[in-house]
Structure formats: structure tokens, C-alpha cells
PDB file of C-alpha atoms in Angstrom:
ATOM      1  CA  MET A 193       8.174  36.082   7.705  1.00 74.00           C
ATOM      2  CA  GLU A 194       9.193  32.957   5.783  1.00 87.00           C
ATOM      3  CA  LYS A 195      12.726  34.327   5.467  1.00 87.00           C
ATOM      4  CA  THR A 196      12.839  35.012   9.218  1.00 87.00           C
ATOM      5  CA  ASN A 197      11.618  31.492  10.014  1.00 89.00           C
ATOM      6  CA  LYS A 198      14.275  29.974   7.760  1.00 94.00           C
ATOM      7  CA  GLN A 199      17.046  32.103   9.277  1.00 93.00           C
ATOM      8  CA  TYR A 200      15.757  31.396  12.805  1.00 93.00           C
ATOM      9  CA  ASP A 201      15.843  27.644  12.090  1.00 94.00           C
ATOM     10  CA  GLN A 202      19.432  27.889  10.860  1.00 96.00           C
ATOM     11  CA  VAL A 203      20.466  29.701  14.046  1.00 96.00           C
ATOM     12  CA  ILE A 204      18.639  27.055  16.112  1.00 94.00           C
ATOM     13  CA  ALA A 205      20.447  24.264  14.263  1.00 96.00           C
ATOM     14  CA  ASN A 206      23.828  25.907  14.913  1.00 97.00           C
ATOM     15  CA  CYS A 207      23.114  26.520  18.617  1.00 97.00           C
ATOM     16  CA  ARG A 208      21.810  22.972  19.033  1.00 97.00           C
ATOM     17  CA  GLU A 209      24.904  21.522  17.373  1.00 97.00           C
ATOM     18  CA  ILE A 210      27.151  23.441  19.778  1.00 97.00           C
ATOM     19  CA  PHE A 211      24.964  22.435  22.728  1.00 97.00           C
ATOM     20  CA  LEU A 212      25.273  18.780  21.656  1.00 96.00           C
ATOM     21  CA  SER A 213      29.058  19.020  21.260  1.00 96.00           C
ATOM     22  CA  LYS A 214      29.402  20.565  24.706  1.00 96.00           C
ATOM     23  CA  MET A 215      27.128  17.877  26.130  1.00 96.00           C
ATOM     24  CA  ASP A 216      29.431  15.250  24.593  1.00 95.00           C
ATOM     25  CA  ASP A 217      32.390  16.967  26.290  1.00 96.00           C
ATOM     26  CA  TYR A 218      30.856  17.817  29.666  1.00 96.00           C
ATOM     27  CA  GLY A 219      27.630  15.862  29.992  1.00 94.00           C
ATOM     28  CA  THR A 220      24.945  17.860  31.779  1.00 96.00           C
ATOM     29  CA  ALA A 221      27.244  19.211  34.487  1.00 96.00           C
ATOM     30  CA  TRP A 222      25.279  22.486  34.270  1.00 96.00           C
ATOM     31  CA  ARG A 223      22.364  20.715  36.004  1.00 97.00           C
ATOM     32  CA  ILE A 224      24.069  21.490  39.337  1.00 96.00           C
ATOM     33  CA  LEU A 225      23.657  25.242  38.738  1.00 96.00           C
ATOM     34  CA  ARG A 226      20.923  27.122  40.522  1.00 94.00           C
ATOM     35  CA  PRO A 227      18.914  29.459  38.268  1.00 93.00           C
ATOM     36  CA  VAL A 228      20.633  32.519  39.812  1.00 94.00           C
ATOM     37  CA  SER A 229      24.007  31.147  38.703  1.00 96.00           C
ATOM     38  CA  ILE A 230      22.729  30.698  35.163  1.00 96.00           C
ATOM     39  CA  THR A 231      21.472  34.278  35.178  1.00 96.00           C
ATOM     40  CA  ASP A 232      24.955  35.394  36.223  1.00 96.00           C
ATOM     41  CA  GLN A 233      26.572  33.305  33.448  1.00 97.00           C
ATOM     42  CA  ILE A 234      24.348  35.002  30.879  1.00 97.00           C
ATOM     43  CA  TYR A 235      25.196  38.367  32.435  1.00 97.00           C
ATOM     44  CA  ILE A 236      28.934  37.668  32.025  1.00 96.00           C
ATOM     45  CA  LYS A 237      28.451  36.870  28.336  1.00 96.00           C
ATOM     46  CA  ALA A 238      26.244  39.907  27.671  1.00 97.00           C
ATOM     47  CA  SER A 239      28.669  42.171  29.543  1.00 95.00           C
ATOM     48  CA  ARG A 240      31.552  40.886  27.432  1.00 94.00           C
ATOM     49  CA  ILE A 241      29.581  41.603  24.252  1.00 95.00           C
ATOM     50  CA  ARG A 242      28.868  45.146  25.427  1.00 95.00           C
ATOM     51  CA  SER A 243      32.528  45.647  26.358  1.00 93.00           C
ATOM     52  CA  ILE A 244      33.642  44.523  22.891  1.00 92.00           C
ATOM     53  CA  GLU A 245      31.021  46.747  21.260  1.00 92.00           C
ATOM     54  CA  GLU A 246      32.200  49.760  23.246  1.00 91.00           C
ATOM     55  CA  LYS A 247      35.961  49.129  22.988  1.00 85.00           C
ATOM     56  CA  GLY A 248      35.862  47.877  19.416  1.00 80.00           C
ATOM     57  CA  THR A 249      38.353  45.133  20.249  1.00 74.00           C
ATOM     58  CA  SER A 250      38.921  42.126  22.487  1.00 70.00           C
ATOM     59  CA  LEU A 251      42.034  40.504  23.906  1.00 73.00           C
ATOM     60  CA  ILE A 252      40.504  37.028  23.698  1.00 74.00           C
ATOM     61  CA  ASP A 253      40.440  35.852  20.110  1.00 71.00           C
ATOM     62  CA  GLU A 254      36.689  35.326  19.954  1.00 78.00           C
ATOM     63  CA  GLY A 255      34.147  37.827  18.753  1.00 84.00           C
ATOM     64  CA  ILE A 256      30.616  38.376  19.913  1.00 92.00           C
ATOM     65  CA  ARG A 257      29.048  35.572  17.884  1.00 94.00           C
ATOM     66  CA  PRO A 258      30.057  32.736  20.266  1.00 94.00           C
ATOM     67  CA  GLU A 259      28.821  34.821  23.200  1.00 96.00           C
ATOM     68  CA  PHE A 260      25.350  35.205  21.671  1.00 97.00           C
ATOM     69  CA  ILE A 261      25.273  31.428  21.099  1.00 97.00           C
ATOM     70  CA  GLY A 262      26.271  30.928  24.736  1.00 97.00           C
ATOM     71  CA  ILE A 263      23.515  33.298  25.859  1.00 98.00           C
ATOM     72  CA  ILE A 264      20.930  31.276  23.942  1.00 98.00           C
ATOM     73  CA  ASN A 265      22.143  27.943  25.275  1.00 98.00           C
ATOM     74  CA  TYR A 266      22.413  29.190  28.864  1.00 98.00           C
ATOM     75  CA  ALA A 267      18.918  30.700  28.653  1.00 98.00           C
ATOM     76  CA  ILE A 268      17.563  27.313  27.583  1.00 97.00           C
ATOM     77  CA  MET A 269      19.477  25.689  30.450  1.00 97.00           C
ATOM     78  CA  GLY A 270      17.881  28.286  32.718  1.00 97.00           C
ATOM     79  CA  LEU A 271      14.407  27.354  31.505  1.00 97.00           C
ATOM     80  CA  ILE A 272      15.179  23.680  32.103  1.00 97.00           C
ATOM     81  CA  GLN A 273      16.453  24.463  35.596  1.00 96.00           C
ATOM     82  CA  LEU A 274      13.343  26.503  36.379  1.00 94.00           C
ATOM     83  CA  GLN A 275      11.253  23.501  35.400  1.00 95.00           C
ATOM     84  CA  LEU A 276      13.302  20.730  37.020  1.00 95.00           C
ATOM     85  CA  GLY A 277      15.360  22.479  39.675  1.00 94.00           C
ATOM     86  CA  PRO A 278      19.096  21.965  40.152  1.00 95.00           C
ATOM     87  CA  SER A 279      20.406  18.442  40.563  1.00 95.00           C
ATOM     88  CA  GLU A 280      23.710  16.680  41.027  1.00 94.00           C
ATOM     89  CA  SER A 281      22.423  13.875  38.799  1.00 94.00           C
ATOM     90  CA  GLU A 282      23.158  13.833  35.097  1.00 92.00           C
ATOM     91  CA  MET A 283      20.280  13.918  32.624  1.00 94.00           C
ATOM     92  CA  ASP A 284      20.245  11.505  29.728  1.00 94.00           C
ATOM     93  CA  LYS A 285      20.908  12.955  26.304  1.00 94.00           C
ATOM     94  CA  ASN A 286      17.449  12.281  24.834  1.00 95.00           C
ATOM     95  CA  SER A 287      15.562  13.880  27.733  1.00 96.00           C
ATOM     96  CA  THR A 288      17.873  16.874  27.648  1.00 96.00           C
ATOM     97  CA  LEU A 289      17.431  17.384  23.907  1.00 97.00           C
ATOM     98  CA  THR A 290      13.663  16.981  24.171  1.00 97.00           C
ATOM     99  CA  LEU A 291      13.539  19.841  26.690  1.00 97.00           C
ATOM    100  CA  TYR A 292      16.062  21.881  24.667  1.00 97.00           C
ATOM    101  CA  ASP A 293      13.905  21.568  21.532  1.00 97.00           C
ATOM    102  CA  GLN A 294      10.706  22.258  23.493  1.00 97.00           C
ATOM    103  CA  TYR A 295      12.058  25.570  24.798  1.00 96.00           C
ATOM    104  CA  PHE A 296      13.488  26.604  21.446  1.00 94.00           C
ATOM    105  CA  ASP A 297      10.077  25.878  19.871  1.00 95.00           C
ATOM    106  CA  GLN A 298       8.421  27.965  22.590  1.00 96.00           C
ATOM    107  CA  ALA A 299      10.833  30.850  21.919  1.00 95.00           C
ATOM    108  CA  LYS A 300      10.213  30.601  18.179  1.00 94.00           C
ATOM    109  CA  SER A 301       6.420  30.642  18.641  1.00 92.00           C
ATOM    110  CA  LEU A 302       6.768  33.745  20.809  1.00 91.00           C
ATOM    111  CA  MET A 303       8.980  35.361  18.159  1.00 92.00           C
ATOM    112  CA  GLN A 304       6.432  34.598  15.433  1.00 91.00           C
ATOM    113  CA  ALA A 305       3.591  36.164  17.421  1.00 90.00           C
ATOM    114  CA  LYS A 306       5.594  39.272  18.308  1.00 89.00           C
ATOM    115  CA  ASN A 307       7.058  39.488  14.818  1.00 84.00           C
ATOM    116  CA  HIS A 308       3.540  39.531  13.398  1.00 80.00           C
ATOM    117  CA  ASP A 309       2.512  42.374  15.696  1.00 84.00           C
ATOM    118  CA  TYR A 310       5.713  44.400  15.319  1.00 84.00           C
ATOM    119  CA  SER A 311       6.177  43.820  11.562  1.00 83.00           C
ATOM    120  CA  GLU A 312       9.803  42.660  11.868  1.00 86.00           C
ATOM    121  CA  ALA A 313      10.922  45.945  13.431  1.00 89.00           C
ATOM    122  CA  TRP A 314      13.898  44.024  14.863  1.00 91.00           C
ATOM    123  CA  ARG A 315      15.510  44.010  11.412  1.00 89.00           C
ATOM    124  CA  ASN A 316      15.990  47.796  11.670  1.00 89.00           C
ATOM    125  CA  MET A 317      17.623  47.628  15.090  1.00 91.00           C
ATOM    126  CA  ARG A 318      21.331  47.642  15.850  1.00 92.00           C
ATOM    127  CA  ILE A 319      23.011  44.598  17.378  1.00 94.00           C
ATOM    128  CA  SER A 320      24.100  46.809  20.280  1.00 95.00           C
ATOM    129  CA  SER A 321      20.407  47.392  21.069  1.00 95.00           C
ATOM    130  CA  TYR A 322      19.870  43.635  21.419  1.00 96.00           C
ATOM    131  CA  THR A 323      22.808  43.577  23.835  1.00 96.00           C
ATOM    132  CA  ASP A 324      21.264  46.366  25.900  1.00 97.00           C
ATOM    133  CA  LEU A 325      17.846  44.677  25.875  1.00 96.00           C
ATOM    134  CA  ILE A 326      19.419  41.407  27.047  1.00 97.00           C
ATOM    135  CA  LEU A 327      21.193  43.247  29.866  1.00 97.00           C
ATOM    136  CA  MET A 328      17.926  44.951  30.831  1.00 96.00           C
ATOM    137  CA  LYS A 329      16.089  41.609  30.876  1.00 95.00           C
ATOM    138  CA  LEU A 330      18.876  40.211  33.088  1.00 96.00           C
ATOM    139  CA  LYS A 331      18.424  43.086  35.554  1.00 95.00           C
ATOM    140  CA  ARG A 332      14.706  42.279  35.625  1.00 94.00           C
ATOM    141  CA  ILE A 333      15.436  38.588  36.218  1.00 94.00           C
ATOM    142  CA  LYS A 334      17.847  39.433  39.043  1.00 94.00           C
ATOM    143  CA  GLN A 335      15.182  41.602  40.679  1.00 93.00           C
ATOM    144  CA  ILE A 336      12.598  38.829  40.374  1.00 92.00           C
ATOM    145  CA  GLU A 337      15.110  36.350  41.807  1.00 91.00           C
ATOM    146  CA  ASP A 338      15.786  38.751  44.695  1.00 89.00           C
ATOM    147  CA  ASN A 339      12.004  38.851  45.239  1.00 88.00           C
ATOM    148  CA  GLU A 340      12.014  35.029  45.454  1.00 80.00           C
ATOM    149  CA  GLY A 341      10.289  34.692  42.086  1.00 78.00           C
ATOM    150  CA  LYS A 342       7.304  36.838  42.992  1.00 79.00           C
ATOM    151  CA  THR A 343       5.964  39.547  40.707  1.00 79.00           C
ATOM    152  CA  GLN A 344       2.922  41.773  41.078  1.00 79.00           C
ATOM    153  CA  VAL A 345       2.062  42.550  37.464  1.00 78.00           C
ATOM    154  CA  SER A 346       5.118  41.538  35.449  1.00 81.00           C
ATOM    155  CA  GLU A 347       6.019  38.439  33.508  1.00 86.00           C
ATOM    156  CA  GLY A 348       8.139  35.873  35.289  1.00 87.00           C
ATOM    157  CA  ILE A 349      11.703  34.729  34.842  1.00 92.00           C
ATOM    158  CA  ASP A 350      10.762  32.250  32.120  1.00 94.00           C
ATOM    159  CA  ALA A 351       9.254  34.954  29.891  1.00 93.00           C
ATOM    160  CA  ASN A 352      12.398  37.043  30.260  1.00 94.00           C
ATOM    161  CA  TYR A 353      14.604  34.055  29.325  1.00 97.00           C
ATOM    162  CA  LEU A 354      12.463  33.521  26.204  1.00 96.00           C
ATOM    163  CA  ASP A 355      12.881  37.177  25.211  1.00 96.00           C
ATOM    164  CA  ILE A 356      16.642  36.896  25.777  1.00 97.00           C
ATOM    165  CA  ILE A 357      16.756  33.879  23.449  1.00 97.00           C
ATOM    166  CA  ASN A 358      14.945  35.828  20.747  1.00 96.00           C
ATOM    167  CA  TYR A 359      17.111  38.944  21.063  1.00 96.00           C
ATOM    168  CA  ALA A 360      20.223  36.774  20.780  1.00 97.00           C
ATOM    169  CA  VAL A 361      18.772  34.924  17.770  1.00 96.00           C
ATOM    170  CA  PHE A 362      18.060  38.281  16.099  1.00 95.00           C
ATOM    171  CA  ALA A 363      21.654  39.339  16.719  1.00 96.00           C
ATOM    172  CA  LEU A 364      22.934  36.114  15.179  1.00 96.00           C
ATOM    173  CA  ILE A 365      20.652  36.505  12.173  1.00 95.00           C
ATOM    174  CA  LYS A 366      22.063  39.994  11.644  1.00 94.00           C
ATOM    175  CA  ILE A 367      25.643  38.738  12.103  1.00 93.00           C
ATOM    176  CA  ASP A 368      25.283  35.590   9.978  1.00 91.00           C
ATOM    177  CA  PHE A 369      22.924  36.710   7.225  1.00 87.00           C
ATOM    178  CA  ILE A 370      22.315  40.430   7.025  1.00 72.00           C
ATOM    179  CA  GLU A 371      25.827  41.757   7.655  1.00 60.00           C
ATOM    180  CA  ASN A 372      27.217  39.072   5.321  1.00 53.00           C
ATOM    181  CA  ASN A 373      24.516  39.782   2.701  1.00 51.00           C
ATOM    182  CA  GLN A 374      23.221  36.220   2.713  1.00 50.00           C
ATOM    183  CA  ASN A 375      19.611  35.055   2.522  1.00 47.00           C
TER     184      ASN A 375
END
């Protein structure tokens, strides 16, 4: 579990760095997006990953790694939007990063609890399975959104976003560490 925590933290640091760079470029323009639009953005990225996995090639000179990073960062934006609602106003950098870190910490705590119960079964899964699980979670989110956020017995949108973050982190761990034989 210590190895997983270390690898998870390295993925977080990389995603956060990219989030910060994009915030320097664009500010928090994403704050205008409604949660359904964020769900669709994540869907586009997950669909592209699946397309690359199935075709074995892409015409855009980027692999799946940047798409998994985008999925993580959009899912965190989605969690922020669920909490605050869309706005045309920019958020200051410190407040944005505080919420970003809060949701990544929440996702990591969830991963640690599930990882304990499932004995790191994710390490034996294929990256394509994470893609499929993310797409399934997105279908669930879309259904919940169509039901105006109401569920009868299921977890809400936020829980699905947290699972999506963790599946994407697992994929990045496999890409960055396991497939490259790093610790």
C-alpha cells in the first residue's frame, strides 16, 4: 500500500502541475460550465482513449496519457462545480487550489479504503478496463443528471466523479510506473 500511496502522490503532483499551468493560461474559465458540460468533456476524453485502444493508433500526436490527466482534472472541476455551481466570475488561484487539493485528498482516501478491501486488485486489471469503467460511470452520471440529480438507492454524481478520478489515476500509475518498470 505504501508503494501505491507514493505512486498516487506522484500522479497527483503531475496532474496538479498541469492544472496550475492551464490556470495560468486560461484562468478559471471552466467555472462557466454547467456540470452536464463537464460530464460531456470527460466523455469526449474517455471516448478518445477507447478509440485509440481499439484502433491502435491516433491521428493527433498525443497518446492516452494526457487524456487520463484531463479526465482527472475535469472530474475535479466537476466536483467543484457541484459544490459551487457555475459562475461567470473567476475564482482566485488559492481558493481554486484549496478545493482542488481537497477533492484529490477525498479521492485518495476513498482509494485507500477500497484498496484495503480489494487488496490492490486494480494492479491486475488492464488499462482498457479502466477506460470502460470510466465510460460506465459517465453513463451513470448522465442518467442521474437526466433525473435531475435524484437517485433511489445509488450513489450520487460526486461519488461517480471520485471513482472516475481513481480509475484514471490507476491507469496513469500503470502507464508511468508499471509499464515502464519503475517503482
